[in-house]
PDB file of C-alpha atoms and ligand atoms in Angstrom:
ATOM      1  CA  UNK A  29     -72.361 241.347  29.793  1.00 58.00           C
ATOM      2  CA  UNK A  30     -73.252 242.390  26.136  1.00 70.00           C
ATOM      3  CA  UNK A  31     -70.627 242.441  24.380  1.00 81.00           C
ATOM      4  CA  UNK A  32     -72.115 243.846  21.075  1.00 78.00           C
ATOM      5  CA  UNK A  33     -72.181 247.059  22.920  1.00 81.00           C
ATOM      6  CA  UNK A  34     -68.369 247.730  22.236  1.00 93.00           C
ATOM      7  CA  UNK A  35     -66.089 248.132  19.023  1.00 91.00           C
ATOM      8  CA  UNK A  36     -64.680 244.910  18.513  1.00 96.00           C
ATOM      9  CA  UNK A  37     -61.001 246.456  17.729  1.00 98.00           C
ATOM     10  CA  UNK A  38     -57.948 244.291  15.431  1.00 98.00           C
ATOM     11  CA  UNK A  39     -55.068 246.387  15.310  1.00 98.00           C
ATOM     12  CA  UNK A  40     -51.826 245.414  13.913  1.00 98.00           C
ATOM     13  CA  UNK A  41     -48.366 246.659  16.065  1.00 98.00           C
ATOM     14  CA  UNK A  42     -45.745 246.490  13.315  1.00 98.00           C
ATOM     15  CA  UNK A  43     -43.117 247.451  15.971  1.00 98.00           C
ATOM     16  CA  UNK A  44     -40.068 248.293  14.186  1.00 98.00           C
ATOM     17  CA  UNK A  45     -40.744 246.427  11.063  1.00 98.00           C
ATOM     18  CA  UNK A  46     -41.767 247.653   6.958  1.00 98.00           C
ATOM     19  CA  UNK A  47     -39.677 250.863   5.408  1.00 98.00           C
ATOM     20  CA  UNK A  48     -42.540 253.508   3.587  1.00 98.00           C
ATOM     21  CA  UNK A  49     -42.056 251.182   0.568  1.00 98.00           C
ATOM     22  CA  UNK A  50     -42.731 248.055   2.206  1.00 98.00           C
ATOM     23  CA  UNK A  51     -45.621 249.951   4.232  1.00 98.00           C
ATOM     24  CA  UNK A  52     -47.273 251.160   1.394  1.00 98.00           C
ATOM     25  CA  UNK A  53     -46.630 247.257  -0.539  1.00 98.00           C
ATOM     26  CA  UNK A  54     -48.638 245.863   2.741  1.00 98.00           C
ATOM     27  CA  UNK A  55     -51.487 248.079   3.424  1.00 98.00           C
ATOM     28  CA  UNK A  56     -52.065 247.791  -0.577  1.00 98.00           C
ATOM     29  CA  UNK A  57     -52.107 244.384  -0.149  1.00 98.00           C
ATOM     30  CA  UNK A  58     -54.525 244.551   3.279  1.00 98.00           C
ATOM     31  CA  UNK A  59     -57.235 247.266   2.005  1.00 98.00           C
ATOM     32  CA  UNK A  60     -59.335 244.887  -0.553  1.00 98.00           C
ATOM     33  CA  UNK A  61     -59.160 241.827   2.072  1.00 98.00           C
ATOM     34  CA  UNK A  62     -60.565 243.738   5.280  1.00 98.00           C
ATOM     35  CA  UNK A  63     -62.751 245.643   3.440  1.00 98.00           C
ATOM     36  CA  UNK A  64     -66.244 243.857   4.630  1.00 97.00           C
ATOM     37  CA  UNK A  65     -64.942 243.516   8.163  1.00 97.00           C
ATOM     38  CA  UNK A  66     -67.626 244.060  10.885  1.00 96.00           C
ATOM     39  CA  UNK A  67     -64.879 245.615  13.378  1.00 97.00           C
ATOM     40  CA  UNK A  68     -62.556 248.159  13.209  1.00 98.00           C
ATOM     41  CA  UNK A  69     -59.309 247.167  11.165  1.00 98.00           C
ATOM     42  CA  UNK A  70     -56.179 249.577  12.911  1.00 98.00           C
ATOM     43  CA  UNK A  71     -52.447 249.146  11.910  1.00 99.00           C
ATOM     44  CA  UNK A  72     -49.914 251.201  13.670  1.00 99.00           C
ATOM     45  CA  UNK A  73     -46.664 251.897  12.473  1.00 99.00           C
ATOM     46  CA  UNK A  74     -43.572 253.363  12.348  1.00 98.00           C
ATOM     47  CA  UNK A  75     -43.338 257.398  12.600  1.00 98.00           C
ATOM     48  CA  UNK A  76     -42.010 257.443   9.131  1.00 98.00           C
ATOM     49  CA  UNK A  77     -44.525 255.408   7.647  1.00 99.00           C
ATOM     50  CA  UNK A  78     -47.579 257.259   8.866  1.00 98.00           C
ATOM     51  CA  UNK A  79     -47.906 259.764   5.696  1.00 98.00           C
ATOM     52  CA  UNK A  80     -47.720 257.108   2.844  1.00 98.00           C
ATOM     53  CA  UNK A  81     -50.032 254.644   5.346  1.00 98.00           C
ATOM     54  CA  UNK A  82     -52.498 257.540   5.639  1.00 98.00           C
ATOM     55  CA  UNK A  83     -52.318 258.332   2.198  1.00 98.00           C
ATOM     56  CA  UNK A  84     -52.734 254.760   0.797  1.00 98.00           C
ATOM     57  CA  UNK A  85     -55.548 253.982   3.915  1.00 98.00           C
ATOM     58  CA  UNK A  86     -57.807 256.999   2.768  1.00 98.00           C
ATOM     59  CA  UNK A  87     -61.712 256.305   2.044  1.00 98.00           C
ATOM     60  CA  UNK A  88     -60.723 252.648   3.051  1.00 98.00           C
ATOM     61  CA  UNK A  89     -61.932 251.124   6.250  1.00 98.00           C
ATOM     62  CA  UNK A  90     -58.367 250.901   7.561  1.00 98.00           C
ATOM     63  CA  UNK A  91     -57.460 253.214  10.445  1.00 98.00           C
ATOM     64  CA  UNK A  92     -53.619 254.135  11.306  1.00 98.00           C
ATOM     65  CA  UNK A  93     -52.087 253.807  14.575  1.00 99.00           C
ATOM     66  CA  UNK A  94     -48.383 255.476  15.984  1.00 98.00           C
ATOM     67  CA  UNK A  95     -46.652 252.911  18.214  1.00 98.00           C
ATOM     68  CA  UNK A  96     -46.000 255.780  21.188  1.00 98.00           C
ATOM     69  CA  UNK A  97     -45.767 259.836  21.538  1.00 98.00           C
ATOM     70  CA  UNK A  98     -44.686 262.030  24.207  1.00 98.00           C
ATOM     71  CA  UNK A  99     -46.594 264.059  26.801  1.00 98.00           C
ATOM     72  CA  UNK A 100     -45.576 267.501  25.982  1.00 98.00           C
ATOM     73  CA  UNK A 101     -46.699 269.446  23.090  1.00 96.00           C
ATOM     74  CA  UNK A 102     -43.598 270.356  21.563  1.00 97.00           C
ATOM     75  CA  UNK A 103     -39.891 271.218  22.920  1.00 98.00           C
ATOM     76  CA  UNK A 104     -36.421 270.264  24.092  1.00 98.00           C
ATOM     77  CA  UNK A 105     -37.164 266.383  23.553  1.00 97.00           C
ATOM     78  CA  UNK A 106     -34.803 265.296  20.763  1.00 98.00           C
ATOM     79  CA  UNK A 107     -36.097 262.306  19.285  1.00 97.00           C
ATOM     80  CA  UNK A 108     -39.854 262.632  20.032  1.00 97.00           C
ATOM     81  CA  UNK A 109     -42.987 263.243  18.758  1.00 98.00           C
ATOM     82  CA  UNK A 110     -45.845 264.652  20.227  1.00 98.00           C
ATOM     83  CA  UNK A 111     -49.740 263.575  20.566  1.00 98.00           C
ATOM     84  CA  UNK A 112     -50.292 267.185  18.771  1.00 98.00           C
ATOM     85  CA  UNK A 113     -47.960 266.478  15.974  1.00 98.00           C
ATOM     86  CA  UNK A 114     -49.893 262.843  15.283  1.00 98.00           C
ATOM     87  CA  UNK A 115     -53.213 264.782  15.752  1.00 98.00           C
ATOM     88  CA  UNK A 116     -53.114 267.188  13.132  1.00 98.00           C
ATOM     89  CA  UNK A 117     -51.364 264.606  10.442  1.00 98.00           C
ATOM     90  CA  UNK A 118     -55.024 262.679  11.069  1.00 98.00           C
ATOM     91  CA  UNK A 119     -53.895 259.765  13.466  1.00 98.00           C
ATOM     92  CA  UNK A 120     -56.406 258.625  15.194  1.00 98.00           C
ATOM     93  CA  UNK A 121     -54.882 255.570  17.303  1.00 98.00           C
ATOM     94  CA  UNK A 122     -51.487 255.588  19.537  1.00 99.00           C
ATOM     95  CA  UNK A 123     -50.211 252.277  21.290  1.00 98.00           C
ATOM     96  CA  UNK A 124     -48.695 253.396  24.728  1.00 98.00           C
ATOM     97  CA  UNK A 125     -47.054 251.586  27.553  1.00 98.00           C
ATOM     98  CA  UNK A 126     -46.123 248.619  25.292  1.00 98.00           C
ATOM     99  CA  UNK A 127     -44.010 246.325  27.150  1.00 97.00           C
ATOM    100  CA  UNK A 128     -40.673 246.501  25.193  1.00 97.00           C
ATOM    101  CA  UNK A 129     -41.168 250.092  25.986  1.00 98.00           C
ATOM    102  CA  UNK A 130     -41.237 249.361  29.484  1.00 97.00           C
ATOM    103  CA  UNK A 131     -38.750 246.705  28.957  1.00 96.00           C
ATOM    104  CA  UNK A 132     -35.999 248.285  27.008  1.00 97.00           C
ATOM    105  CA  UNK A 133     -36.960 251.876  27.507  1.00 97.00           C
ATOM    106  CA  UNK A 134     -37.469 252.987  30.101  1.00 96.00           C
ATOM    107  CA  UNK A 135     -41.141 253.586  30.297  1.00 97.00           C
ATOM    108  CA  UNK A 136     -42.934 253.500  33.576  1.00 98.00           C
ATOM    109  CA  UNK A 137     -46.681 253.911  34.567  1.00 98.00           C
ATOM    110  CA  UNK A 138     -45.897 257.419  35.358  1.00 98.00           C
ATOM    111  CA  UNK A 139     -44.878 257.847  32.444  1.00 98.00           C
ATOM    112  CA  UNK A 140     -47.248 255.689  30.562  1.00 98.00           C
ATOM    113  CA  UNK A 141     -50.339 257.956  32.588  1.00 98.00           C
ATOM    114  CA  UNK A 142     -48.758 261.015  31.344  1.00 98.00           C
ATOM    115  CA  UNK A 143     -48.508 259.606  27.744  1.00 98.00           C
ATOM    116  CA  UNK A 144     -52.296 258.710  28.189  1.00 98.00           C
ATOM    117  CA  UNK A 145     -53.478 261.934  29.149  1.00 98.00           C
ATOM    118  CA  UNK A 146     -51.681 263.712  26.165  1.00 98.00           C
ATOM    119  CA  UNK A 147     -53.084 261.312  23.301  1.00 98.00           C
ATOM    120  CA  UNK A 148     -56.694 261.942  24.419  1.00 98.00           C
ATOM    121  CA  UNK A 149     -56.450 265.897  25.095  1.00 98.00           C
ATOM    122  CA  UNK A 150     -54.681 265.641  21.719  1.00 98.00           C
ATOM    123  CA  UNK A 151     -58.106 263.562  20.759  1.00 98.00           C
ATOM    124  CA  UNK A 152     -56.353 260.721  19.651  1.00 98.00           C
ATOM    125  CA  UNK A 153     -57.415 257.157  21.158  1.00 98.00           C
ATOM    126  CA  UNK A 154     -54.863 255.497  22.982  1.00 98.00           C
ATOM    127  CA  UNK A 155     -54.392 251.539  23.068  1.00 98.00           C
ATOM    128  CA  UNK A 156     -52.508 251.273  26.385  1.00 98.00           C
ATOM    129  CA  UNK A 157     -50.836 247.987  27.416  1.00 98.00           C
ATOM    130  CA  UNK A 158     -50.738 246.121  30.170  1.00 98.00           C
ATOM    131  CA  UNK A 159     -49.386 242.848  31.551  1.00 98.00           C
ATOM    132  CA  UNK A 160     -47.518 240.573  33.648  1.00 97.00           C
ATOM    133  CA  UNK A 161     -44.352 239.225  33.758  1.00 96.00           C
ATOM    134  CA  UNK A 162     -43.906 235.192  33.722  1.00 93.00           C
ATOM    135  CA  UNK A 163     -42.026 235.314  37.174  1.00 93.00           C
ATOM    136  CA  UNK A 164     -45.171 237.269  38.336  1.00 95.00           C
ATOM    137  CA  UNK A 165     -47.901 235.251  36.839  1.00 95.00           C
ATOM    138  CA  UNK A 166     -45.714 232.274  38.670  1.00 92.00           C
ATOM    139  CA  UNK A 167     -45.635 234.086  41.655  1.00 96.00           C
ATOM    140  CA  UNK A 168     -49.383 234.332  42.010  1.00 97.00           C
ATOM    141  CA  UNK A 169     -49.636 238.065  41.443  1.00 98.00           C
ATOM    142  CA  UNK A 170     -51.134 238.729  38.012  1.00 98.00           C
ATOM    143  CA  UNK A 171     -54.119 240.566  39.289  1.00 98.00           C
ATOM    144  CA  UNK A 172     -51.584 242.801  41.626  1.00 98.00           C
ATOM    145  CA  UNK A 173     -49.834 243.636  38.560  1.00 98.00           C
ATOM    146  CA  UNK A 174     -52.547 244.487  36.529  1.00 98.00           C
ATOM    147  CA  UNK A 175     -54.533 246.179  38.826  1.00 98.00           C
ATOM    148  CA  UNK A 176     -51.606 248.366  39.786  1.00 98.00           C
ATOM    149  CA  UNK A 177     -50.997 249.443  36.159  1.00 98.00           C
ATOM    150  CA  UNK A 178     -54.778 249.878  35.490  1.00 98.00           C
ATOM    151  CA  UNK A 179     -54.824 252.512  38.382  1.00 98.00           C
ATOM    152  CA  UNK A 180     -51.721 254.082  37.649  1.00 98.00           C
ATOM    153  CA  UNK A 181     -51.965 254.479  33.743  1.00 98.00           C
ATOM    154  CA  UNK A 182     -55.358 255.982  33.571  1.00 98.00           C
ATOM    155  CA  UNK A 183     -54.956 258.170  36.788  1.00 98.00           C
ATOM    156  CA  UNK A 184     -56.482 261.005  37.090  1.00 98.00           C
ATOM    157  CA  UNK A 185     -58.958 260.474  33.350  1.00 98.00           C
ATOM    158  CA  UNK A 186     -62.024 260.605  33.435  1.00 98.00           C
ATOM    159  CA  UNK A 187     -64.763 258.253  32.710  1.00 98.00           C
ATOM    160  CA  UNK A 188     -65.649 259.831  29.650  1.00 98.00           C
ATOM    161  CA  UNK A 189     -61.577 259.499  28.553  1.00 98.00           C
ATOM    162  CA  UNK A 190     -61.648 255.975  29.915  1.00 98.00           C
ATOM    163  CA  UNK A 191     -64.431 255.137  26.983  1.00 97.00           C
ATOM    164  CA  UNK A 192     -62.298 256.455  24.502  1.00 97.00           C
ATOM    165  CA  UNK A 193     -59.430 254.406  25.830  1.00 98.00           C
ATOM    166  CA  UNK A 194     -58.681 250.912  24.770  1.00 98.00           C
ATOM    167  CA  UNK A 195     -56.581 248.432  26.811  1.00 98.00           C
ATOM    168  CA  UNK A 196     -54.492 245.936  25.501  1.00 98.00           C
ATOM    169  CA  UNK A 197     -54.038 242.549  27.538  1.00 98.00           C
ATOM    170  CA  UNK A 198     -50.577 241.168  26.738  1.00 97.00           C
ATOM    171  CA  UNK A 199     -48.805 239.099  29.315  1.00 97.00           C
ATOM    172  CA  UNK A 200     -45.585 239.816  28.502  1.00 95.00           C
ATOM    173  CA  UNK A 201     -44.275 236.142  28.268  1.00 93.00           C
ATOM    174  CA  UNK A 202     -47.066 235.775  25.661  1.00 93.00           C
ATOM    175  CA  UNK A 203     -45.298 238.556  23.153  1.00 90.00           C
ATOM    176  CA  UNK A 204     -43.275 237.284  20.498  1.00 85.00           C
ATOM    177  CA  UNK A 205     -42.562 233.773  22.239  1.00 87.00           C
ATOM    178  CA  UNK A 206     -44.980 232.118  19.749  1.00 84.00           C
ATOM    179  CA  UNK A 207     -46.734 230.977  23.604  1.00 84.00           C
ATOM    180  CA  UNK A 208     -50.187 232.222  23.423  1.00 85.00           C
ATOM    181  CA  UNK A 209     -51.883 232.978  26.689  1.00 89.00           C
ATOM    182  CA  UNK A 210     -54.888 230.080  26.380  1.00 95.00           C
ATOM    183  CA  UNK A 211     -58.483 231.451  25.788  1.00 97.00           C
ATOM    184  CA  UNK A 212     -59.528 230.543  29.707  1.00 97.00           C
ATOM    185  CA  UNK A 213     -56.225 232.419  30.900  1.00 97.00           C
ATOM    186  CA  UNK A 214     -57.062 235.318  28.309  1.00 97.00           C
ATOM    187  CA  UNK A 215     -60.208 235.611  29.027  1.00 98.00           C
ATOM    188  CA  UNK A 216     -59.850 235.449  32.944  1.00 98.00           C
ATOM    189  CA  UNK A 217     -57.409 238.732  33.035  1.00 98.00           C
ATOM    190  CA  UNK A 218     -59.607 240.710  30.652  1.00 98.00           C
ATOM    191  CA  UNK A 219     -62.441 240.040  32.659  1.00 98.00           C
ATOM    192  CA  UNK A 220     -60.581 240.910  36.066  1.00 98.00           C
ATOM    193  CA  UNK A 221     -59.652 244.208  34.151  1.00 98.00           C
ATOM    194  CA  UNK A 222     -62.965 245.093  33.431  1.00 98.00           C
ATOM    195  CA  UNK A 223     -63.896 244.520  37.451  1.00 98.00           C
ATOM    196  CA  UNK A 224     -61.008 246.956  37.776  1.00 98.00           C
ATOM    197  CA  UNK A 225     -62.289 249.696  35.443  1.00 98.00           C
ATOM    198  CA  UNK A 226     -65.836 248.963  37.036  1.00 98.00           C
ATOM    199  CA  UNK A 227     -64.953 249.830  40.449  1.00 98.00           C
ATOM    200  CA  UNK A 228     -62.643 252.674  39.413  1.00 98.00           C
ATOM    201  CA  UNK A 229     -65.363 254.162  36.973  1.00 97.00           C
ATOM    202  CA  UNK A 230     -68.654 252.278  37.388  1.00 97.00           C
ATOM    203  CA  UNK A 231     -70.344 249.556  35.259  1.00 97.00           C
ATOM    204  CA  UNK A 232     -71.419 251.629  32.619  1.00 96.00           C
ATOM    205  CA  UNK A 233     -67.859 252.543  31.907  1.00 97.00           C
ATOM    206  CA  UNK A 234     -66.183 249.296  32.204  1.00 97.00           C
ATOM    207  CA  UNK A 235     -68.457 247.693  29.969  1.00 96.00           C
ATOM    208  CA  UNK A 236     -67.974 250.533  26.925  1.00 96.00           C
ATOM    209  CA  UNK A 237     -64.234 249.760  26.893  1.00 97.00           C
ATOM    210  CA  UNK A 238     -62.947 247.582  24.330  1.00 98.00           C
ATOM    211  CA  UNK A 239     -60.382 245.137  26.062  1.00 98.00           C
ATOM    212  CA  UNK A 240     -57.820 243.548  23.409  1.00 98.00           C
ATOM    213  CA  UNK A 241     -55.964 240.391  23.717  1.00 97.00           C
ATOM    214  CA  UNK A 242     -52.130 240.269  22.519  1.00 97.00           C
ATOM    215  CA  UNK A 243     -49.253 237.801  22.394  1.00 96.00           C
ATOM    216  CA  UNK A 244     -48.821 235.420  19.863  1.00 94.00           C
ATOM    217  CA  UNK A 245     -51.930 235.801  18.280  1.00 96.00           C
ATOM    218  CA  UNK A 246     -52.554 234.142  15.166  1.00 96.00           C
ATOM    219  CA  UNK A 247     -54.538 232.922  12.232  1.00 95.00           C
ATOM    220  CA  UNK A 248     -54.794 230.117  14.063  1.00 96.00           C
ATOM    221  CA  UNK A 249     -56.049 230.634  17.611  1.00 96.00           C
ATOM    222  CA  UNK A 250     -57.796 233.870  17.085  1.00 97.00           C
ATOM    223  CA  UNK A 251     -61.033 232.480  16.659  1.00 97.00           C
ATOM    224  CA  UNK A 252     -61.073 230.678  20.469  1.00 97.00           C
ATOM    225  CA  UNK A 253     -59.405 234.073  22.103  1.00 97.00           C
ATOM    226  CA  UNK A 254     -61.992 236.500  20.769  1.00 97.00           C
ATOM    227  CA  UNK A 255     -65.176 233.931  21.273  1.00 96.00           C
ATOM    228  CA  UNK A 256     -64.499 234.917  24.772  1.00 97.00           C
ATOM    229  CA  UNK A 257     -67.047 237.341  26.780  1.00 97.00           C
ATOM    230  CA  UNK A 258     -64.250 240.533  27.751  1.00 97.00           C
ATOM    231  CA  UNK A 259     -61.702 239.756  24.640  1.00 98.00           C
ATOM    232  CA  UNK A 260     -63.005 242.434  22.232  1.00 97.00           C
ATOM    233  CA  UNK A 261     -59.811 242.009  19.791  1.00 98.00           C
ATOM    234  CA  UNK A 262     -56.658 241.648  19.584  1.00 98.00           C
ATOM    235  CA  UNK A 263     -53.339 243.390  19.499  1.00 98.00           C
ATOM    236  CA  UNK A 264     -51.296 241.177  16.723  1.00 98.00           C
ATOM    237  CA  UNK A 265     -47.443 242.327  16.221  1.00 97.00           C
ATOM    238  CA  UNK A 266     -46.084 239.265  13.750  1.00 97.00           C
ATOM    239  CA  UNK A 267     -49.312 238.341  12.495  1.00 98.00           C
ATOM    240  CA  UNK A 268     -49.956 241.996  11.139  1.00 98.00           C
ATOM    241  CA  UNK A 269     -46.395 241.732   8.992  1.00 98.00           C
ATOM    242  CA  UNK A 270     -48.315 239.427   6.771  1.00 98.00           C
ATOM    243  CA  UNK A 271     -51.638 240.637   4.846  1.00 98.00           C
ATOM    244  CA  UNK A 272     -52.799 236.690   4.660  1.00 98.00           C
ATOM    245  CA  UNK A 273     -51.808 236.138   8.280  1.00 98.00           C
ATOM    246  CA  UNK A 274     -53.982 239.651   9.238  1.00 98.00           C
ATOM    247  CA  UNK A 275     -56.495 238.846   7.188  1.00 98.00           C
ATOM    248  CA  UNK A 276     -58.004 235.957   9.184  1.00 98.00           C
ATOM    249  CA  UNK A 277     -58.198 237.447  12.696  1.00 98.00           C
ATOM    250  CA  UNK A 278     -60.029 240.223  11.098  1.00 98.00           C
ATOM    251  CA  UNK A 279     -62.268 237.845   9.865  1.00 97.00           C
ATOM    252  CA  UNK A 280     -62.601 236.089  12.966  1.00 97.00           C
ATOM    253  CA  UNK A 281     -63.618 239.185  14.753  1.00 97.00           C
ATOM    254  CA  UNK A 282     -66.621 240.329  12.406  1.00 94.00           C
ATOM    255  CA  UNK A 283     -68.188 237.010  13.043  1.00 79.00           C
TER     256      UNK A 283
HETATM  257  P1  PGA B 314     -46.870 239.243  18.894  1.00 85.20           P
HETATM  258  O1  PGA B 314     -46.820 240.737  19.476  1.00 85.20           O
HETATM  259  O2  PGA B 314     -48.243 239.085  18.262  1.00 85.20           O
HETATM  260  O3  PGA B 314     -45.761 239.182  17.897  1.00 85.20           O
HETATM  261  O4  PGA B 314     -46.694 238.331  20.060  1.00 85.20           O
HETATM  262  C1  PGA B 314     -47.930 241.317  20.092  1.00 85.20           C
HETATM  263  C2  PGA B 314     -47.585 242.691  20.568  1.00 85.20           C
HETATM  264  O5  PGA B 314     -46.461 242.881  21.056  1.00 85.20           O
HETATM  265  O6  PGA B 314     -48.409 243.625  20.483  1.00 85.20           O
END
């Protein structure tokens, strides 16, 4: 295992937080204290905020992220947006499959796979999530579940894709609950991930993918998660809200 070999990735999910104004305030804010960071510094936002957070973000070393787009190219789909539309705008990252879009709506690994394949014909590079539930970690079936949604989200893309993919690790009960997954349990699930990619794409493959933690990371216990051997960085949704609460897990990462 070497993990120098892969881009050690922070990316903050805003989720449905920060107006244009308040994006613009924040990634002001962020660009002069990640700007020595020895990983790659992502924030992905809301659809509306993309322009001004591209605009503000450009020559810096901050890359923007949407938080989902569609399969199809364009049509009768009120409501979407497209991997095509987020392409030519210049966004390179899209978060897919996040659990409160599973949870709340509606999306399923079909459609998460589909989602997948669009983003990376569209050449953007897709953070997909995956994770359990708490009744199925206490259940005993954590590697089922995670196995099952490595196989179906990336079905059918190819190794070379798979490179260009990153997957997020975020058991669900972790997200937002302030209960952080410990660095053993973390670390354990990423690694079993990376046996999945291995046997579903070979070594070589599994070991170019950069496997994020997420759920309650913080300023805090950042620096034990992504010590471990298969956490390659982190997927922060409150912690990104606040520049001095980002700033610190970027730091931790370009140690
Ligand atoms: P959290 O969210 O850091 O607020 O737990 C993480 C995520 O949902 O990506």
């Amino acid at each position: 295992m070497d993990k120098s070999k892969r881009t050690a990735i922070i990316a903050g999910n805003w989720k449905m937080n920060k107006t244009p104004k308040e994006a613009k305030a924040l990634l002001t804010e962020l660009i002069p204290m990640v700007k020595d960071a020895d990983c790659e510094v992502v924030a992905c936002v809301p659809f509306v905020d993309l322009t001004v957070a591209l605009e503000v973000t450009e020559g810096t070393n901050i890359k923007i992220g949407a938080e989902n787009c569609h399969w199809e190219e364009s049509g009768a789909y009120t409501g979407e947006i497209s991997a095509k539309m987020l392409a030519e705008m210049g966004v390179p990252y899209v978060v897919l499959g996040h659990s409160e879009r599973r949870q709340y709506f509606g999306e399923t690994d079909e459609t998460v796979n589909k989602r997948t394949k669009a983003a990376l014909a569209a050449g953007l590079k897709p953070i997909v999530c995956v994770g359990e539930l708490l009744w199925e970690r206490e259940c005993n079936i954590t590697e089922e579940v995670i196995a099952r949604q490595i196989k179906l989200d990336l079905f059918d893309i190819s190794a070379e894709d798979v490179k260009k993919t990153v997957i997020a690790y975020e058991p669900v009960w972790a997200i937002g609950t302030g209960k952080t997954a410990t660095a053993d349990q973390a670390q354990e699930v990423c690694s079993f991930i990376r046996a999945t990619l291995a046997k579903l794409y070979g070594e070589e493959t599994a070991e170019a993918v950069t496997i994020q933690y997420g759920g309650s990371m913080n300023d805090g216990n950042c620096e034990e998660l992504l010590s471990k051997v298969d956490v390659d960085g982190g997927l922060i949704g409150g912690a990104s809200l606040v520049a001095a609460k980002f700033q610190p897990i970027v730091a931790a990462a370009s140690k």
